[in-house]
Amino acid sequence: MRTDQTLKGVLLAFASFAAYSWSDASVKMIDGALTPYEMGFFGAVFMLAGFPYLMKPGDSWLDVVRSTNRPLWVLRFFSAAMGTIGSVAAFTYLSMAEAFALIFLLPSFVTIMSVLFLKETVGIRRWSAVIIGFIGVLVILRPGFRELSIGHVGAVFAGFSGAISIIVYRAVGPSEKHISLYGAGVLGVLVILGILMIPDFRWPTLPQWAMLAGYGLLAALATVWLMYAANHAPAAVIGPTQYSQMLWAILFGYLIFGDKVDLPMLVGIVLIIGSGLLTLARERARHVPLPASVATDPQAAVVTVPDNKTDT
């Protein structure tokens, strides 16, 4: 029976990351006609549809703004907003494969921040994974040989923001309800991006509304599926499925956006994914009860471990 439950969790995780990929493709189809602030804001509005499905028995709507650690709640509030801006900018200005590759630096950022802020002891294997990941970034970016854009900065910042979410989760532990951390992220996007979008606001056209709805609703659906996946399988098992997003990115890039993946980018992608998988393997060996998701929705990290359940 346990095997069946684990398989169900893995399949739900694959479906979740497929939905995340379609969500990112939706925002890319807007092709920069709206500002990243506006796209992120309306995406968050549509994401509110997932709230009732993310609440667990005993949760109340007031738990969205309650917190056992207000400073870390506020940190989530701001970091989720900045991460959303970064991911939207990345998918607007970069190929999907390149954006995902840079966002997949998240595990490396987690390792570095866990040493700096949580005083964790990190061995040679995890440091090796960090080094491999950053070598992969250099191979992809090829500084000095190609022009870098705001999209590259946005992708790296999105990965950094997601890492902050995981570090916050580690710091607050099981005492904080998932809906509180999730709510901090959604509210941060709505408030901060809502203010930033005002100067250059443009009323979306009907096709753009459709893309914005796809962006937000698919992300909400993906987050709900990911939470259910974590109820059936440990994070260490569903964690590697996140890299299926790269396959979707290459497929969408080829069929829809006319993107190409050259040899240096392919080598860099392999290095970064290898770095992430090595980090996940070491986390599993250390029995760390943490979210493993690096999905481009900054909210995903706070739903990948069920309450009162640890990774085994």
CSV table of C-alpha atoms in Angstrom, one decimal:
chain,number,residue,atom,x,y,z
A,1,MET,CA,0.0,0.0,0.0
A,2,ARG,CA,2.8,2.4,0.9
A,3,THR,CA,4.4,1.8,-2.6
A,4,ASP,CA,1.0,2.7,-4.2
A,5,GLN,CA,0.9,5.9,-2.1
A,6,THR,CA,4.4,6.9,-3.1
A,7,LEU,CA,3.7,6.3,-6.7
A,8,LYS,CA,0.6,8.4,-6.5
A,9,GLY,CA,2.7,11.2,-4.9
A,10,VAL,CA,5.3,11.0,-7.6
A,11,LEU,CA,2.7,11.2,-10.4
A,12,LEU,CA,1.0,14.1,-8.7
A,13,ALA,CA,4.4,15.8,-8.4
A,14,PHE,CA,5.1,15.3,-12.2
A,15,ALA,CA,1.6,16.7,-12.9
A,16,SER,CA,2.3,19.7,-10.6
A,17,PHE,CA,5.6,20.6,-12.3
A,18,ALA,CA,4.0,20.3,-15.7
A,19,ALA,CA,1.3,22.8,-14.6
A,20,TYR,CA,4.0,25.1,-13.3
A,21,SER,CA,5.7,24.9,-16.6
A,22,TRP,CA,2.5,25.7,-18.5
A,23,SER,CA,1.9,28.6,-16.0
A,24,ASP,CA,5.4,30.0,-16.9
A,25,ALA,CA,4.7,29.6,-20.6
A,26,SER,CA,1.5,31.6,-20.2
A,27,VAL,CA,3.3,34.6,-18.7
A,28,LYS,CA,6.0,34.3,-21.4
A,29,MET,CA,3.3,34.5,-24.1
A,30,ILE,CA,2.4,38.0,-23.0
A,31,ASP,CA,5.9,38.9,-24.4
A,32,GLY,CA,6.6,41.9,-22.2
A,33,ALA,CA,3.5,43.8,-23.2
A,34,LEU,CA,2.7,44.4,-19.5
A,35,THR,CA,5.2,45.2,-16.8
A,36,PRO,CA,6.5,42.3,-14.6
A,37,TYR,CA,4.8,44.0,-11.6
A,38,GLU,CA,1.4,43.9,-13.3
A,39,MET,CA,1.8,40.4,-14.5
A,40,GLY,CA,2.9,39.2,-11.1
A,41,PHE,CA,0.1,41.1,-9.4
A,42,PHE,CA,-2.7,39.7,-11.5
A,43,GLY,CA,-1.2,36.2,-11.4
A,44,ALA,CA,-1.4,36.4,-7.6
A,45,VAL,CA,-5.0,37.6,-7.8
A,46,PHE,CA,-5.9,34.4,-9.8
A,47,MET,CA,-3.8,32.3,-7.4
A,48,LEU,CA,-6.2,33.2,-4.6
A,49,ALA,CA,-8.5,30.6,-6.1
A,50,GLY,CA,-6.2,27.9,-4.6
A,51,PHE,CA,-6.4,29.2,-1.0
A,52,PRO,CA,-9.4,27.1,0.2
A,53,TYR,CA,-7.7,23.9,-1.0
A,54,LEU,CA,-4.5,24.7,0.8
A,55,MET,CA,-6.1,25.2,4.2
A,56,LYS,CA,-5.9,22.2,6.5
A,57,PRO,CA,-8.2,21.1,9.3
A,58,GLY,CA,-7.9,23.6,12.1
A,59,ASP,CA,-6.8,26.4,9.9
A,60,SER,CA,-8.7,29.7,9.8
A,61,TRP,CA,-8.5,32.7,7.5
A,62,LEU,CA,-6.9,34.7,10.3
A,63,ASP,CA,-4.0,32.2,10.2
A,64,VAL,CA,-3.0,33.8,6.9
A,65,VAL,CA,-1.8,36.8,8.8
A,66,ARG,CA,-0.9,35.2,12.1
A,67,SER,CA,2.7,34.2,12.8
A,68,THR,CA,4.8,32.7,15.6
A,69,ASN,CA,7.7,34.7,14.2
A,70,ARG,CA,6.7,38.1,12.7
A,71,PRO,CA,10.1,39.1,11.5
A,72,LEU,CA,10.4,35.9,9.4
A,73,TRP,CA,6.8,36.3,8.2
A,74,VAL,CA,7.7,39.8,7.0
A,75,LEU,CA,10.8,38.5,5.3
A,76,ARG,CA,8.6,36.0,3.4
A,77,PHE,CA,6.3,38.9,2.5
A,78,PHE,CA,9.1,40.9,0.8
A,79,SER,CA,11.1,38.0,-0.6
A,80,ALA,CA,8.1,36.4,-2.4
A,81,ALA,CA,7.3,39.7,-4.1
A,82,MET,CA,10.9,40.1,-5.3
A,83,GLY,CA,11.1,36.5,-6.4
A,84,THR,CA,7.9,36.9,-8.4
A,85,ILE,CA,9.3,40.0,-10.2
A,86,GLY,CA,12.5,38.0,-10.9
A,87,SER,CA,10.8,35.0,-12.3
A,88,VAL,CA,8.4,37.0,-14.5
A,89,ALA,CA,11.3,39.0,-15.8
A,90,ALA,CA,13.3,35.8,-16.4
A,91,PHE,CA,10.6,34.2,-18.5
A,92,THR,CA,9.9,37.4,-20.4
A,93,TYR,CA,13.4,38.1,-21.5
A,94,LEU,CA,15.1,34.7,-21.6
A,95,SER,CA,14.4,31.3,-23.2
A,96,MET,CA,12.5,29.1,-20.9
A,97,ALA,CA,15.4,26.6,-20.7
A,98,GLU,CA,17.9,29.3,-19.7
A,99,ALA,CA,15.5,30.8,-17.1
A,100,PHE,CA,14.8,27.4,-15.5
A,101,ALA,CA,18.5,26.6,-15.4
A,102,LEU,CA,19.4,29.7,-13.5
A,103,ILE,CA,16.4,29.4,-11.1
A,104,PHE,CA,17.6,25.8,-10.4
A,105,LEU,CA,20.5,27.4,-8.5
A,106,LEU,CA,18.2,27.5,-5.6
A,107,PRO,CA,19.6,24.4,-3.8
A,108,SER,CA,23.1,26.0,-3.9
A,109,PHE,CA,21.7,29.2,-2.4
A,110,VAL,CA,20.1,27.1,0.3
A,111,THR,CA,23.4,25.5,1.2
A,112,ILE,CA,25.2,28.8,1.4
A,113,MET,CA,22.5,30.5,3.5
A,114,SER,CA,22.1,27.5,5.8
A,115,VAL,CA,25.8,27.9,6.8
A,116,LEU,CA,25.6,31.7,7.2
A,117,PHE,CA,22.2,32.0,9.0
A,118,LEU,CA,21.4,28.6,10.5
A,119,LYS,CA,25.0,27.7,11.4
A,120,GLU,CA,24.6,24.2,9.8
A,121,THR,CA,27.7,22.1,9.1
A,122,VAL,CA,28.1,21.5,5.4
A,123,GLY,CA,30.5,18.8,4.1
A,124,ILE,CA,32.7,18.6,1.1
A,125,ARG,CA,30.0,16.9,-1.1
A,126,ARG,CA,27.5,19.7,-0.6
A,127,TRP,CA,30.1,22.3,-1.2
A,128,SER,CA,31.2,20.4,-4.3
A,129,ALA,CA,27.5,20.6,-5.5
A,130,VAL,CA,27.5,24.4,-5.0
A,131,ILE,CA,30.7,24.8,-7.0
A,132,ILE,CA,29.4,22.6,-9.8
A,133,GLY,CA,26.2,24.6,-9.9
A,134,PHE,CA,28.1,27.9,-10.2
A,135,ILE,CA,30.4,26.5,-12.9
A,136,GLY,CA,27.2,25.6,-14.8
A,137,VAL,CA,26.0,29.2,-14.5
A,138,LEU,CA,29.3,30.5,-15.9
A,139,VAL,CA,29.1,28.1,-18.8
A,140,ILE,CA,25.5,29.3,-19.6
A,141,LEU,CA,26.2,33.0,-19.1
A,142,ARG,CA,29.6,33.0,-20.7
A,143,PRO,CA,30.4,36.5,-19.3
A,144,GLY,CA,32.4,38.6,-21.7
A,145,PHE,CA,31.3,36.6,-24.7
A,146,ARG,CA,27.5,37.4,-24.7
A,147,GLU,CA,25.2,40.2,-23.6
A,148,LEU,CA,23.6,39.7,-20.3
A,149,SER,CA,20.1,41.1,-19.6
A,150,ILE,CA,17.7,41.9,-16.8
A,151,GLY,CA,16.3,38.4,-17.4
A,152,HIS,CA,19.5,36.8,-16.1
A,153,VAL,CA,19.4,38.9,-13.0
A,154,GLY,CA,15.7,38.1,-12.5
A,155,ALA,CA,16.3,34.4,-12.8
A,156,VAL,CA,19.1,34.3,-10.3
A,157,PHE,CA,17.1,36.5,-7.9
A,158,ALA,CA,14.1,34.2,-8.3
A,159,GLY,CA,16.2,31.3,-7.2
A,160,PHE,CA,17.6,33.3,-4.3
A,161,SER,CA,14.1,34.3,-3.2
A,162,GLY,CA,13.0,30.7,-3.2
A,163,ALA,CA,16.0,29.8,-1.1
A,164,ILE,CA,15.0,32.4,1.4
A,165,SER,CA,11.6,30.8,1.6
A,166,ILE,CA,13.2,27.4,2.5
A,167,ILE,CA,15.5,29.0,5.0
A,168,VAL,CA,12.6,30.7,6.7
A,169,TYR,CA,10.8,27.4,6.8
A,170,ARG,CA,13.8,25.8,8.4
A,171,ALA,CA,14.0,28.6,11.0
A,172,VAL,CA,10.4,28.6,12.1
A,173,GLY,CA,10.0,24.8,12.0
A,174,PRO,CA,6.7,23.0,12.5
A,175,SER,CA,5.4,25.7,14.9
A,176,GLU,CA,4.3,27.9,11.9
A,177,LYS,CA,1.3,26.9,9.9
A,178,HIS,CA,1.9,26.5,6.2
A,179,ILE,CA,-1.1,28.7,5.4
A,180,SER,CA,0.7,31.5,7.3
A,181,LEU,CA,3.9,31.3,5.3
A,182,TYR,CA,1.9,30.9,2.1
A,183,GLY,CA,-0.3,33.8,3.0
A,184,ALA,CA,2.8,36.0,3.6
A,185,GLY,CA,4.0,35.3,0.1
A,186,VAL,CA,0.6,36.0,-1.6
A,187,LEU,CA,0.0,39.2,0.4
A,188,GLY,CA,3.5,40.4,-0.3
A,189,VAL,CA,3.0,40.0,-4.1
A,190,LEU,CA,-0.4,41.6,-4.0
A,191,VAL,CA,0.7,44.6,-1.9
A,192,ILE,CA,4.2,45.3,-3.2
A,193,LEU,CA,3.5,44.6,-6.9
A,194,GLY,CA,0.2,46.3,-6.7
A,195,ILE,CA,1.9,49.5,-5.7
A,196,LEU,CA,4.8,49.2,-8.2
A,197,MET,CA,2.5,48.5,-11.1
A,198,ILE,CA,0.5,51.8,-10.7
A,199,PRO,CA,2.8,54.2,-12.7
A,200,ASP,CA,2.9,52.1,-15.8
A,201,PHE,CA,-0.4,50.3,-15.5
A,202,ARG,CA,-2.0,49.2,-18.8
A,203,TRP,CA,-5.4,47.5,-18.9
A,204,PRO,CA,-4.8,44.0,-20.3
A,205,THR,CA,-6.4,43.0,-23.6
A,206,LEU,CA,-8.7,40.0,-23.7
A,207,PRO,CA,-5.9,37.6,-24.9
A,208,GLN,CA,-3.6,39.0,-22.1
A,209,TRP,CA,-6.4,38.3,-19.5
A,210,ALA,CA,-6.5,34.7,-20.8
A,211,MET,CA,-2.7,34.4,-20.4
A,212,LEU,CA,-2.8,36.0,-16.9
A,213,ALA,CA,-5.6,33.7,-15.8
A,214,GLY,CA,-3.5,30.7,-17.1
A,215,TYR,CA,-0.5,32.0,-15.3
A,216,GLY,CA,-2.2,32.4,-11.9
A,217,LEU,CA,-4.8,29.5,-12.0
A,218,LEU,CA,-2.3,26.9,-13.3
A,219,ALA,CA,0.2,28.0,-10.6
A,220,ALA,CA,-2.6,27.6,-8.0
A,221,LEU,CA,-3.5,24.2,-9.3
A,222,ALA,CA,0.2,23.1,-9.4
A,223,THR,CA,0.6,24.2,-5.7
A,224,VAL,CA,-2.4,22.3,-4.6
A,225,TRP,CA,-1.2,19.2,-6.5
A,226,LEU,CA,2.3,19.6,-5.0
A,227,MET,CA,0.8,19.7,-1.5
A,228,TYR,CA,-1.2,16.5,-2.1
A,229,ALA,CA,1.9,14.9,-3.6
A,230,ALA,CA,3.8,15.6,-0.3
A,231,ASN,CA,1.0,13.9,1.6
A,232,HIS,CA,1.7,10.7,-0.3
A,233,ALA,CA,5.5,10.7,-0.7
A,234,PRO,CA,8.4,12.2,1.1
A,235,ALA,CA,10.0,15.4,-0.2
A,236,ALA,CA,13.3,13.5,-1.0
A,237,VAL,CA,11.3,11.3,-3.4
A,238,ILE,CA,9.3,14.0,-5.2
A,239,GLY,CA,12.2,16.5,-5.2
A,240,PRO,CA,13.9,15.2,-8.3
A,241,THR,CA,10.7,15.4,-10.3
A,242,GLN,CA,11.0,19.2,-10.3
A,243,TYR,CA,13.7,18.9,-13.0
A,244,SER,CA,11.1,17.6,-15.4
A,245,GLN,CA,10.3,21.3,-15.9
A,246,MET,CA,13.5,21.5,-18.0
A,247,LEU,CA,12.0,19.0,-20.5
A,248,TRP,CA,8.8,21.2,-20.7
A,249,ALA,CA,11.0,24.3,-21.1
A,250,ILE,CA,12.9,22.8,-24.1
A,251,LEU,CA,9.7,21.5,-25.6
A,252,PHE,CA,7.8,24.8,-25.3
A,253,GLY,CA,10.9,26.7,-26.4
A,254,TYR,CA,11.2,24.7,-29.6
A,255,LEU,CA,7.5,24.4,-30.5
A,256,ILE,CA,6.1,27.8,-29.3
A,257,PHE,CA,8.9,30.4,-28.8
A,258,GLY,CA,11.5,29.3,-31.4
A,259,ASP,CA,14.2,29.0,-28.7
A,260,LYS,CA,17.3,26.9,-29.3
A,261,VAL,CA,19.6,25.2,-26.8
A,262,ASP,CA,23.2,25.4,-27.9
A,263,LEU,CA,26.0,23.1,-26.7
A,264,PRO,CA,27.4,25.4,-23.9
A,265,MET,CA,23.9,25.9,-22.6
A,266,LEU,CA,23.2,22.2,-22.6
A,267,VAL,CA,26.4,21.6,-20.7
A,268,GLY,CA,25.5,24.3,-18.2
A,269,ILE,CA,22.0,22.8,-17.7
A,270,VAL,CA,23.5,19.4,-17.0
A,271,LEU,CA,25.9,20.8,-14.5
A,272,ILE,CA,23.3,22.8,-12.6
A,273,ILE,CA,20.8,19.9,-12.6
A,274,GLY,CA,23.5,17.6,-11.4
A,275,SER,CA,24.4,20.0,-8.7
A,276,GLY,CA,20.7,20.1,-7.5
A,277,LEU,CA,20.3,16.4,-7.6
A,278,LEU,CA,23.6,15.9,-5.6
A,279,THR,CA,22.3,18.5,-3.0
A,280,LEU,CA,18.9,16.7,-2.7
A,281,ALA,CA,20.8,13.3,-2.2
A,282,ARG,CA,22.8,14.8,0.6
A,283,GLU,CA,19.7,16.3,2.2
A,284,ARG,CA,18.0,13.0,2.1
A,285,ALA,CA,21.0,11.3,3.6
A,286,ARG,CA,20.9,13.8,6.5
A,287,HIS,CA,17.1,13.3,7.0
A,288,VAL,CA,16.4,17.0,6.6
A,289,PRO,CA,12.6,17.5,7.0
A,290,LEU,CA,12.4,20.3,4.5
A,291,PRO,CA,10.7,21.4,1.3
A,292,ALA,CA,12.6,20.3,-1.8
A,293,SER,CA,10.8,22.2,-4.5
A,294,VAL,CA,12.5,24.8,-6.7
A,295,ALA,CA,9.4,25.5,-8.7
A,296,THR,CA,9.3,29.0,-10.1
A,297,ASP,CA,6.3,29.8,-7.9
A,298,PRO,CA,8.0,31.2,-4.7
A,299,GLN,CA,5.0,29.7,-2.7
A,300,ALA,CA,5.8,26.1,-3.6
A,301,ALA,CA,8.4,25.6,-1.0
A,302,VAL,CA,6.1,26.0,1.9
A,303,VAL,CA,3.6,23.3,0.9
A,304,THR,CA,6.0,20.4,0.0
A,305,VAL,CA,6.2,19.0,3.5
A,306,PRO,CA,2.9,18.1,5.3
A,307,ASP,CA,2.4,19.3,8.9
A,308,ASN,CA,3.9,17.0,11.6
A,309,LYS,CA,5.6,14.9,8.9
A,310,THR,CA,9.3,14.5,8.3
A,311,ASP,CA,11.2,13.4,5.3
A,312,THR,CA,12.6,9.9,5.5
